Amino acid sequence: MNYGDADPIAALATPPGESALAVIRISGNAAVTRLSDVFSRPKALREAPGNTVIYGWILEDRRKIDETLISVYRAPRSYTGEDSADISCHGGIAAVRGVLRVLRTAGFRDALPGEFTFRAFMNRKLDLTKAESVMELVSAKSDKGRERAVGRLSGQLEQEIQGIKSLATEVLAGAELFLDYSEDEFSADSDEAAGHLPQRSLAEAVLARLDALAASYTMERLYQAGALAVLAGRPNAGKSSLFNLLLKEDRAIVADKPGTTRDWIEAWISLEGLPIRLADTAGLRDAEDEIERLGVDRTRSLAEEADVILYVIDGLQGFTPEDRAFFQEHPDRVIGIWNKIDAAPRPENLCAGSPYKILGVSAKTGAGIPELSGAVIPLLTKSSSSASGPGIASERQKVLLEKARGCIREALALADQGQPLDVIAPALREAVNALGEITGEVSAPDILEVMFRKFCVGK
Ligand SMILES: Nc1nc2c(ncn2[C@@H]2O[C@H](COP(=O)(O)OP(=O)(O)OP(=O)(O)O)[C@@H](O)[C@H]2O)c(=O)[nH]1
Ligand SMILES: [Mg+2]
């Protein structure tokens, strides 16, 4: 794949299918002029200033294809930084296809995934953290995820990285200056050049800010990608009843017969703003029936994948040896749920002295459910910082941040060992470069391509 160089491109920016409206986006050299060649009011469109809307028809050999509103943007005041336009046409499959066909005859080629945002980046309309946040915003599944992406789109992360980078650059400059000076005045291995990092406290401040950003990753990933919560437990414990209750929908079959659920099912829910993929599974037992046994195998493999296992105990049956064994197998990811407290209250001394957390709930009355969300969130977010300041959200950002962090740590360790500055300075330089790569100031074309390819077409 190769992104073009301001050649005119077009793409459908809305999902294909039947809808009231669809938006087709165009951008590139003379984009608006080219569009006017296939428009019912060419002069009005050609002369339209930026940020205005023009009404008219898209024409193919003077035949009307669709009635549209064209939002006109002029370089550099557009998303891509080029002349561009959003064509609002009718959302029918044939209408969209017709308009795209006409655009091709007018000299537009189909845009590649992420090509509009790539151009925005190349034209310095946004840095890489903002570009990534565009996709994060498009895929946000919860309000909190949206809010975090909007923070990055507004430049929160970019500013933080820039701030850290300028501190790191100061440390590097201090070291290099000293190095130049010492080359003139002292022999390279004299005492003055060794064992002393000028601005050491600044380097420590850089490390502290990098540590804080690194700690935000788990939480940011949770808000973006969500977590997998698996309902597991013995047959008839009430897993499907809880699934329906948390989903606020009668989705799973509930019956008094043990072994009702066979194939697991899943749905997205939101717990205090966190997107959770909730799975209801087949009850765990030594099943005689071949199909049920396959279901139980799936429960086990799903439980292995889970970020948190909601292990449901049938209050009417009590805490069985099988229940205890399950807890012992998954000590850090399981939350116990003593279900049916409406009919069988949770015993006071249940698991007294053991580290297991077992909450009493009723899928029938909803009692104990708020406490359940209260227990799930801390388990998922343990050891990660609360998401209030800037945070990193992509694997790419994480890798580069860790690189910068490792380099600063190395520089400090070398200084501790009394190494000379010409040994320390390269590590500092590498840290500064890694930070520059996060925002895209320093960037290799192949890395950019890999990153933008993950975008959707039209974005
Ligand atoms: N009294 C009472 N009954 C419940 C409660 N939750 C579930 N039940 C009943 O328990 C039975 C089993 O419920 P399900 O939700 O199908 O249980 P399950 O764990 O999904 O069972 P399998 O799919 O067979 O593994 C049904 O008769 C439910 O009505 C509860 O909180 N209180
Ligand atoms: Mg079930």
mmCIF file of N, CA and C in Angstrom, residues 82-203:
data_model
loop_
_atom_site.group_PDB
_atom_site.id
_atom_site.type_symbol
_atom_site.label_atom_id
_atom_site.label_comp_id
_atom_site.label_asym_id
_atom_site.label_seq_id
_atom_site.Cartn_x
_atom_site.Cartn_y
_atom_site.Cartn_z
ATOM 1 N N GLU A 82 -5.965 19.984 3.018
ATOM 2 C CA GLU A 82 -6.071 20.183 1.573
ATOM 3 C C GLU A 82 -7.448 20.749 1.245
ATOM 4 N N ASP A 83 -7.669 21.147 -0.033
ATOM 5 C CA ASP A 83 -9.032 21.454 -0.473
ATOM 6 C C ASP A 83 -9.840 20.179 -0.330
ATOM 7 N N SER A 84 -11.003 20.269 0.274
ATOM 8 C CA SER A 84 -11.787 19.053 0.439
ATOM 9 C C SER A 84 -13.263 19.382 0.591
ATOM 10 N N ALA A 85 -14.095 18.343 0.570
ATOM 11 C CA ALA A 85 -15.533 18.547 0.713
ATOM 12 C C ALA A 85 -16.186 17.290 1.254
ATOM 13 N N ASP A 86 -17.283 17.499 1.986
ATOM 14 C CA ASP A 86 -18.127 16.379 2.410
ATOM 15 C C ASP A 86 -19.396 16.451 1.581
ATOM 16 N N ILE A 87 -19.690 15.378 0.873
ATOM 17 C CA ILE A 87 -20.897 15.344 0.051
ATOM 18 C C ILE A 87 -21.971 14.590 0.825
ATOM 19 N N SER A 88 -23.018 15.291 1.236
ATOM 20 C CA SER A 88 -24.143 14.610 1.895
ATOM 21 C C SER A 88 -25.100 14.176 0.808
ATOM 22 N N CYS A 89 -25.190 12.875 0.599
ATOM 23 C CA CYS A 89 -26.126 12.385 -0.415
ATOM 24 C C CYS A 89 -27.129 11.472 0.271
ATOM 25 N N HIS A 90 -28.007 10.838 -0.513
ATOM 26 C CA HIS A 90 -28.960 9.915 0.103
ATOM 27 C C HIS A 90 -28.253 8.619 0.444
ATOM 28 N N GLY A 91 -28.707 8.000 1.536
ATOM 29 C CA GLY A 91 -27.974 6.853 2.061
ATOM 30 C C GLY A 91 -28.299 5.524 1.419
ATOM 31 N N GLY A 92 -28.842 5.552 0.207
ATOM 32 C CA GLY A 92 -29.156 4.273 -0.434
ATOM 33 C C GLY A 92 -27.907 3.637 -1.026
ATOM 34 N N ILE A 93 -27.937 2.324 -1.154
ATOM 35 C CA ILE A 93 -26.774 1.614 -1.685
ATOM 36 C C ILE A 93 -26.472 2.073 -3.109
ATOM 37 N N ALA A 94 -27.517 2.196 -3.934
ATOM 38 C CA ALA A 94 -27.303 2.579 -5.340
ATOM 39 C C ALA A 94 -26.927 4.047 -5.473
ATOM 40 N N ALA A 95 -27.504 4.904 -4.609
ATOM 41 C CA ALA A 95 -27.181 6.336 -4.670
ATOM 42 C C ALA A 95 -25.698 6.545 -4.385
ATOM 43 N N VAL A 96 -25.205 5.891 -3.328
ATOM 44 C CA VAL A 96 -23.793 6.035 -2.958
ATOM 45 C C VAL A 96 -22.902 5.496 -4.063
ATOM 46 N N ARG A 97 -23.280 4.335 -4.594
ATOM 47 C CA ARG A 97 -22.463 3.723 -5.638
ATOM 48 C C ARG A 97 -22.406 4.644 -6.856
ATOM 49 N N GLY A 98 -23.566 5.260 -7.177
ATOM 50 C CA GLY A 98 -23.634 6.159 -8.330
ATOM 51 C C GLY A 98 -22.730 7.364 -8.154
ATOM 52 N N VAL A 99 -22.783 7.986 -6.973
ATOM 53 C CA VAL A 99 -21.962 9.183 -6.733
ATOM 54 C C VAL A 99 -20.477 8.816 -6.792
ATOM 55 N N LEU A 100 -20.115 7.683 -6.189
ATOM 56 C CA LEU A 100 -18.697 7.269 -6.203
ATOM 57 C C LEU A 100 -18.218 6.996 -7.636
ATOM 58 N N ARG A 101 -19.127 6.413 -8.450
ATOM 59 C CA ARG A 101 -18.763 6.127 -9.845
ATOM 60 C C ARG A 101 -18.480 7.441 -10.591
ATOM 61 N N VAL A 102 -19.349 8.433 -10.377
ATOM 62 C CA VAL A 102 -19.169 9.728 -11.033
ATOM 63 C C VAL A 102 -17.859 10.381 -10.585
ATOM 64 N N LEU A 103 -17.566 10.253 -9.285
ATOM 65 C CA LEU A 103 -16.333 10.859 -8.766
ATOM 66 C C LEU A 103 -15.105 10.231 -9.423
ATOM 67 N N ARG A 104 -15.178 8.913 -9.680
ATOM 68 C CA ARG A 104 -14.024 8.257 -10.322
ATOM 69 C C ARG A 104 -13.821 8.827 -11.721
ATOM 70 N N THR A 105 -14.933 9.054 -12.427
ATOM 71 C CA THR A 105 -14.771 9.612 -13.778
ATOM 72 C C THR A 105 -14.239 11.049 -13.703
ATOM 73 N N ALA A 106 -14.485 11.722 -12.579
ATOM 74 C CA ALA A 106 -13.987 13.105 -12.436
ATOM 75 C C ALA A 106 -12.534 13.139 -11.970
ATOM 76 N N GLY A 107 -11.920 11.974 -11.805
ATOM 77 C CA GLY A 107 -10.487 11.939 -11.497
ATOM 78 C C GLY A 107 -10.135 11.612 -10.058
ATOM 79 N N PHE A 108 -11.140 11.221 -9.280
ATOM 80 C CA PHE A 108 -10.836 10.836 -7.891
ATOM 81 C C PHE A 108 -10.545 9.343 -7.849
ATOM 82 N N ARG A 109 -9.564 8.941 -7.028
ATOM 83 C CA ARG A 109 -9.388 7.503 -6.808
ATOM 84 C C ARG A 109 -9.915 7.158 -5.419
ATOM 85 N N ASP A 110 -10.193 5.855 -5.210
ATOM 86 C CA ASP A 110 -10.705 5.424 -3.909
ATOM 87 C C ASP A 110 -9.624 5.603 -2.848
ATOM 88 N N ALA A 111 -10.001 6.201 -1.721
ATOM 89 C CA ALA A 111 -9.020 6.422 -0.649
ATOM 90 C C ALA A 111 -8.702 5.104 0.039
ATOM 91 N N LEU A 112 -7.491 4.994 0.550
ATOM 92 C CA LEU A 112 -7.090 3.814 1.325
ATOM 93 C C LEU A 112 -7.504 4.021 2.781
ATOM 94 N N PRO A 113 -7.530 2.949 3.570
ATOM 95 C CA PRO A 113 -7.899 3.132 4.986
ATOM 96 C C PRO A 113 -6.983 4.159 5.646
ATOM 97 N N GLY A 114 -7.588 5.069 6.391
ATOM 98 C CA GLY A 114 -6.801 6.043 7.159
ATOM 99 C C GLY A 114 -6.125 7.125 6.331
ATOM 100 N N GLU A 115 -6.396 7.172 5.021
ATOM 101 C CA GLU A 115 -5.632 8.092 4.169
ATOM 102 C C GLU A 115 -5.940 9.568 4.471
ATOM 103 N N PHE A 116 -7.174 9.869 4.820
ATOM 104 C CA PHE A 116 -7.507 11.274 5.136
ATOM 105 C C PHE A 116 -6.743 11.724 6.380
ATOM 106 N N THR A 117 -6.722 10.857 7.409
ATOM 107 C CA THR A 117 -6.034 11.222 8.644
ATOM 108 C C THR A 117 -4.522 11.246 8.431
ATOM 109 N N PHE A 118 -4.035 10.345 7.570
ATOM 110 C CA PHE A 118 -2.610 10.354 7.230
ATOM 111 C C PHE A 118 -2.218 11.712 6.646
ATOM 112 N N ARG A 119 -3.066 12.205 5.737
ATOM 113 C CA ARG A 119 -2.766 13.515 5.126
ATOM 114 C C ARG A 119 -2.835 14.617 6.169
ATOM 115 N N ALA A 120 -3.805 14.509 7.078
ATOM 116 C CA ALA A 120 -3.914 15.507 8.150
ATOM 117 C C ALA A 120 -2.611 15.527 8.954
ATOM 118 N N PHE A 121 -2.067 14.326 9.206
ATOM 119 C CA PHE A 121 -0.813 14.238 9.955
ATOM 120 C C PHE A 121 0.339 14.839 9.144
ATOM 121 N N MET A 122 0.417 14.470 7.857
ATOM 122 C CA MET A 122 1.521 14.964 7.027
ATOM 123 C C MET A 122 1.461 16.487 6.888
ATOM 124 N N ASN A 123 0.239 17.027 6.891
ATOM 125 C CA ASN A 123 0.089 18.482 6.778
ATOM 126 C C ASN A 123 0.080 19.167 8.139
ATOM 127 N N ARG A 124 0.497 18.427 9.161
ATOM 128 C CA ARG A 124 0.654 18.958 10.523
ATOM 129 C C ARG A 124 -0.645 19.485 11.116
ATOM 130 N N LYS A 125 -1.762 18.867 10.733
ATOM 131 C CA LYS A 125 -3.025 19.265 11.352
ATOM 132 C C LYS A 125 -3.161 18.577 12.706
ATOM 133 N N LEU A 126 -2.548 17.419 12.852
ATOM 134 C CA LEU A 126 -2.548 16.732 14.141
ATOM 135 C C LEU A 126 -1.298 15.883 14.289
ATOM 136 N N ASP A 127 -0.912 15.616 15.545
ATOM 137 C CA ASP A 127 0.242 14.755 15.788
ATOM 138 C C ASP A 127 -0.256 13.306 15.833
ATOM 139 N N LEU A 128 0.646 12.355 16.057
ATOM 140 C CA LEU A 128 0.215 10.951 16.028
ATOM 141 C C LEU A 128 -0.719 10.585 17.181
ATOM 142 N N THR A 129 -0.536 11.200 18.340
ATOM 143 C CA THR A 129 -1.433 10.836 19.458
ATOM 144 C C THR A 129 -2.856 11.301 19.154
ATOM 145 N N LYS A 130 -2.987 12.452 18.508
ATOM 146 C CA LYS A 130 -4.329 12.917 18.134
ATOM 147 C C LYS A 130 -4.893 12.037 17.022
ATOM 148 N N ALA A 131 -4.042 11.672 16.061
ATOM 149 C CA ALA A 131 -4.508 10.812 14.967
ATOM 150 C C ALA A 131 -5.036 9.494 15.528
ATOM 151 N N GLU A 132 -4.305 8.904 16.468
ATOM 152 C CA GLU A 132 -4.769 7.643 17.060
ATOM 153 C C GLU A 132 -6.067 7.843 17.828
ATOM 154 N N SER A 133 -6.193 9.012 18.468
ATOM 155 C CA SER A 133 -7.402 9.245 19.267
ATOM 156 C C SER A 133 -8.647 9.325 18.379
ATOM 157 N N VAL A 134 -8.452 9.679 17.109
ATOM 158 C CA VAL A 134 -9.595 9.725 16.191
ATOM 159 C C VAL A 134 -10.204 8.322 16.082
ATOM 160 N N MET A 135 -9.346 7.314 15.910
ATOM 161 C CA MET A 135 -9.858 5.947 15.823
ATOM 162 C C MET A 135 -10.403 5.476 17.166
ATOM 163 N N GLU A 136 -9.744 5.908 18.255
ATOM 164 C CA GLU A 136 -10.230 5.531 19.588
ATOM 165 C C GLU A 136 -11.638 6.082 19.799
ATOM 166 N N LEU A 137 -11.849 7.291 19.306
ATOM 167 C CA LEU A 137 -13.165 7.916 19.460
ATOM 168 C C LEU A 137 -14.204 7.162 18.617
ATOM 169 N N VAL A 138 -13.815 6.787 17.415
ATOM 170 C CA VAL A 138 -14.735 6.055 16.538
ATOM 171 C C VAL A 138 -15.125 4.723 17.178
ATOM 172 N N SER A 139 -14.169 4.077 17.870
ATOM 173 C CA SER A 139 -14.480 2.746 18.398
ATOM 174 C C SER A 139 -14.869 2.750 19.878
ATOM 175 N N ALA A 140 -14.988 3.925 20.494
ATOM 176 C CA ALA A 140 -15.317 3.977 21.929
ATOM 177 C C ALA A 140 -16.666 3.319 22.183
ATOM 178 N N LYS A 141 -16.710 2.441 23.198
ATOM 179 C CA LYS A 141 -17.939 1.707 23.487
ATOM 180 C C LYS A 141 -18.639 2.231 24.726
ATOM 181 N N SER A 142 -17.981 3.079 25.484
ATOM 182 C CA SER A 142 -18.616 3.590 26.694
ATOM 183 C C SER A 142 -18.341 5.091 26.779
ATOM 184 N N ASP A 143 -19.134 5.737 27.623
ATOM 185 C CA ASP A 143 -19.003 7.177 27.791
ATOM 186 C C ASP A 143 -17.623 7.556 28.274
ATOM 187 N N LYS A 144 -17.114 6.750 29.195
ATOM 188 C CA LYS A 144 -15.795 7.025 29.764
ATOM 189 C C LYS A 144 -14.722 6.891 28.673
ATOM 190 N N GLY A 145 -14.855 5.848 27.836
ATOM 191 C CA GLY A 145 -13.895 5.645 26.754
ATOM 192 C C GLY A 145 -13.905 6.825 25.799
ATOM 193 N N ARG A 146 -15.098 7.306 25.491
ATOM 194 C CA ARG A 146 -15.237 8.477 24.619
ATOM 195 C C ARG A 146 -14.556 9.689 25.244
ATOM 196 N N GLU A 147 -14.820 9.880 26.540
ATOM 197 C CA GLU A 147 -14.257 11.034 27.243
ATOM 198 C C GLU A 147 -12.724 11.011 27.204
ATOM 199 N N ARG A 148 -12.138 9.820 27.412
ATOM 200 C CA ARG A 148 -10.676 9.695 27.409
ATOM 201 C C ARG A 148 -10.111 9.992 26.020
ATOM 202 N N ALA A 149 -10.808 9.487 24.980
ATOM 203 C CA ALA A 149 -10.345 9.722 23.606
ATOM 204 C C ALA A 149 -10.446 11.211 23.265
ATOM 205 N N VAL A 150 -11.508 11.851 23.718
ATOM 206 C CA VAL A 150 -11.674 13.285 23.463
ATOM 207 C C VAL A 150 -10.545 14.077 24.120
ATOM 208 N N GLY A 151 -10.126 13.648 25.311
ATOM 209 C CA GLY A 151 -9.000 14.299 26.000
ATOM 210 C C GLY A 151 -7.746 14.260 25.133
ATOM 211 N N ARG A 152 -7.487 13.065 24.525
ATOM 212 C CA ARG A 152 -6.295 12.943 23.685
ATOM 213 C C ARG A 152 -6.456 13.737 22.393
ATOM 214 N N LEU A 153 -7.685 13.729 21.854
ATOM 215 C CA LEU A 153 -7.931 14.489 20.626
ATOM 216 C C LEU A 153 -7.723 15.984 20.880
ATOM 217 N N SER A 154 -7.992 16.410 22.090
ATOM 218 C CA SER A 154 -7.797 17.820 22.426
ATOM 219 C C SER A 154 -6.340 18.136 22.732
ATOM 220 N N GLY A 155 -5.470 17.138 22.688
ATOM 221 C CA GLY A 155 -4.039 17.413 22.828
ATOM 222 C C GLY A 155 -3.461 17.158 24.203
ATOM 223 N N GLN A 156 -4.266 16.536 25.106
ATOM 224 C CA GLN A 156 -3.798 16.282 26.468
ATOM 225 C C GLN A 156 -2.508 15.456 26.497
ATOM 226 N N LEU A 157 -2.509 14.364 25.744
ATOM 227 C CA LEU A 157 -1.333 13.484 25.754
ATOM 228 C C LEU A 157 -0.169 14.134 25.017
ATOM 229 N N GLU A 158 -0.477 14.767 23.893
ATOM 230 C CA GLU A 158 0.577 15.422 23.120
ATOM 231 C C GLU A 158 1.336 16.433 23.996
ATOM 232 N N GLN A 159 0.566 17.242 24.736
ATOM 233 C CA GLN A 159 1.202 18.253 25.585
ATOM 234 C C GLN A 159 2.065 17.626 26.666
ATOM 235 N N GLU A 160 1.543 16.539 27.254
ATOM 236 C CA GLU A 160 2.311 15.882 28.312
ATOM 237 C C GLU A 160 3.624 15.327 27.748
ATOM 238 N N ILE A 161 3.546 14.682 26.585
ATOM 239 C CA ILE A 161 4.761 14.117 25.974
ATOM 240 C C ILE A 161 5.739 15.242 25.609
ATOM 241 N N GLN A 162 5.200 16.324 25.044
ATOM 242 C CA GLN A 162 6.063 17.454 24.688
ATOM 243 C C GLN A 162 6.761 18.008 25.924
ATOM 244 N N GLY A 163 5.994 18.100 27.022
ATOM 245 C CA GLY A 163 6.544 18.624 28.276
ATOM 246 C C GLY A 163 7.678 17.737 28.779
ATOM 247 N N ILE A 164 7.435 16.418 28.788
ATOM 248 C CA ILE A 164 8.457 15.493 29.268
ATOM 249 C C ILE A 164 9.669 15.551 28.345
ATOM 250 N N LYS A 165 9.382 15.643 27.052
ATOM 251 C CA LYS A 165 10.478 15.636 26.083
ATOM 252 C C LYS A 165 11.352 16.877 26.251
ATOM 253 N N SER A 166 10.753 18.020 26.525
ATOM 254 C CA SER A 166 11.613 19.201 26.640
ATOM 255 C C SER A 166 12.457 19.119 27.910
ATOM 256 N N LEU A 167 11.923 18.497 28.966
ATOM 257 C CA LEU A 167 12.752 18.284 30.170
ATOM 258 C C LEU A 167 13.919 17.353 29.852
ATOM 259 N N ALA A 168 13.605 16.253 29.148
ATOM 260 C CA ALA A 168 14.649 15.276 28.818
ATOM 261 C C ALA A 168 15.706 15.917 27.922
ATOM 262 N N THR A 169 15.250 16.789 27.028
ATOM 263 C CA THR A 169 16.189 17.466 26.127
ATOM 264 C C THR A 169 17.122 18.377 26.919
ATOM 265 N N GLU A 170 16.551 18.981 27.965
ATOM 266 C CA GLU A 170 17.376 19.847 28.816
ATOM 267 C C GLU A 170 18.481 19.039 29.500
ATOM 268 N N VAL A 171 18.099 17.845 29.985
ATOM 269 C CA VAL A 171 19.091 16.979 30.642
ATOM 270 C C VAL A 171 20.181 16.606 29.640
ATOM 271 N N LEU A 172 19.732 16.232 28.433
ATOM 272 C CA LEU A 172 20.672 15.829 27.387
ATOM 273 C C LEU A 172 21.602 16.992 27.030
ATOM 274 N N ALA A 173 21.009 18.178 26.862
ATOM 275 C CA ALA A 173 21.810 19.352 26.495
ATOM 276 C C ALA A 173 22.841 19.639 27.579
ATOM 277 N N GLY A 174 22.403 19.506 28.833
ATOM 278 C CA GLY A 174 23.321 19.727 29.948
ATOM 279 C C GLY A 174 24.506 18.773 29.874
ATOM 280 N N ALA A 175 24.195 17.511 29.592
ATOM 281 C CA ALA A 175 25.250 16.491 29.532
ATOM 282 C C ALA A 175 26.192 16.766 28.369
ATOM 283 N N GLU A 176 25.621 17.122 27.216
ATOM 284 C CA GLU A 176 26.455 17.313 26.018
ATOM 285 C C GLU A 176 27.331 18.555 26.143
ATOM 286 N N LEU A 177 26.760 19.577 26.767
ATOM 287 C CA LEU A 177 27.523 20.801 26.976
ATOM 288 C C LEU A 177 28.744 20.533 27.839
ATOM 289 N N PHE A 178 28.479 19.793 28.901
ATOM 290 C CA PHE A 178 29.528 19.463 29.842
ATOM 291 C C PHE A 178 30.612 18.635 29.151
ATOM 292 N N LEU A 179 30.113 17.768 28.251
ATOM 293 C CA LEU A 179 30.997 16.878 27.516
ATOM 294 C C LEU A 179 31.947 17.691 26.634
ATOM 295 N N ASP A 180 31.370 18.632 25.867
ATOM 296 C CA ASP A 180 32.191 19.477 24.985
ATOM 297 C C ASP A 180 33.242 20.223 25.801
ATOM 298 N N TYR A 181 32.755 20.772 26.908
ATOM 299 C CA TYR A 181 33.590 21.591 27.766
ATOM 300 C C TYR A 181 34.735 20.748 28.319
ATOM 301 N N SER A 182 34.362 19.534 28.799
ATOM 302 C CA SER A 182 35.372 18.720 29.452
ATOM 303 C C SER A 182 36.408 18.216 28.460
ATOM 304 N N GLU A 183 35.981 18.056 27.173
ATOM 305 C CA GLU A 183 36.949 17.617 26.172
ATOM 306 C C GLU A 183 38.077 18.647 26.019
ATOM 307 N N ASP A 184 37.691 19.932 26.114
ATOM 308 C CA ASP A 184 38.701 20.987 25.976
ATOM 309 C C ASP A 184 39.592 21.091 27.202
ATOM 310 N N GLU A 185 38.924 20.995 28.353
ATOM 311 C CA GLU A 185 39.631 21.367 29.575
ATOM 312 C C GLU A 185 40.304 20.200 30.291
ATOM 313 N N PHE A 186 39.664 19.048 30.198
ATOM 314 C CA PHE A 186 40.193 17.918 30.961
ATOM 315 C C PHE A 186 40.415 16.752 30.015
ATOM 316 N N SER A 187 41.147 15.802 30.474
ATOM 317 C CA SER A 187 41.221 14.565 29.702
ATOM 318 C C SER A 187 39.873 13.868 29.911
ATOM 319 N N ALA A 188 39.451 13.044 28.919
ATOM 320 C CA ALA A 188 38.095 12.491 28.905
ATOM 321 C C ALA A 188 37.764 11.729 30.187
ATOM 322 N N ASP A 189 38.738 11.099 30.794
ATOM 323 C CA ASP A 189 38.413 10.291 31.977
ATOM 324 C C ASP A 189 38.790 10.987 33.294
ATOM 325 N N SER A 190 38.905 12.309 33.243
ATOM 326 C CA SER A 190 39.229 13.004 34.496
ATOM 327 C C SER A 190 38.042 12.957 35.455
ATOM 328 N N ASP A 191 38.268 13.250 36.676
ATOM 329 C CA ASP A 191 37.240 13.161 37.711
ATOM 330 C C ASP A 191 36.028 14.039 37.411
ATOM 331 N N GLU A 192 36.256 15.196 36.848
ATOM 332 C CA GLU A 192 35.147 16.127 36.622
ATOM 333 C C GLU A 192 34.122 15.549 35.635
ATOM 334 N N ALA A 193 34.598 14.741 34.704
ATOM 335 C CA ALA A 193 33.676 14.213 33.698
ATOM 336 C C ALA A 193 32.983 12.934 34.181
ATOM 337 N N ALA A 194 33.387 12.421 35.312
ATOM 338 C CA ALA A 194 32.866 11.114 35.726
ATOM 339 C C ALA A 194 31.906 11.225 36.904
ATOM 340 N N GLY A 195 30.938 10.285 36.933
ATOM 341 C CA GLY A 195 30.116 10.118 38.119
ATOM 342 C C GLY A 195 29.231 11.287 38.458
ATOM 343 N N HIS A 196 28.930 12.105 37.454
ATOM 344 C CA HIS A 196 28.108 13.249 37.802
ATOM 345 C C HIS A 196 27.234 13.590 36.604
ATOM 346 N N LEU A 197 25.931 13.497 36.802
ATOM 347 C CA LEU A 197 25.023 13.854 35.722
ATOM 348 C C LEU A 197 24.477 15.232 36.049
ATOM 349 N N PRO A 198 24.828 16.245 35.259
ATOM 350 C CA PRO A 198 24.276 17.565 35.548
ATOM 351 C C PRO A 198 22.759 17.457 35.422
ATOM 352 N N GLN A 199 22.001 18.164 36.185
ATOM 353 C CA GLN A 199 20.537 18.138 36.131
ATOM 354 C C GLN A 199 19.965 16.767 36.455
ATOM 355 N N ARG A 200 20.599 16.068 37.351
ATOM 356 C CA ARG A 200 20.128 14.737 37.726
ATOM 357 C C ARG A 200 18.681 14.777 38.232
ATOM 358 N N SER A 201 18.346 15.815 38.979
ATOM 359 C CA SER A 201 16.988 15.874 39.536
ATOM 360 C C SER A 201 15.961 16.035 38.413
ATOM 361 N N LEU A 202 16.359 16.715 37.328
ATOM 362 C CA LEU A 202 15.445 16.826 36.179
ATOM 363 C C LEU A 202 15.212 15.455 35.559
ATOM 364 N N ALA A 203 16.286 14.682 35.435
ATOM 365 C CA ALA A 203 16.163 13.331 34.872
ATOM 366 C C ALA A 203 15.235 12.493 35.735
#
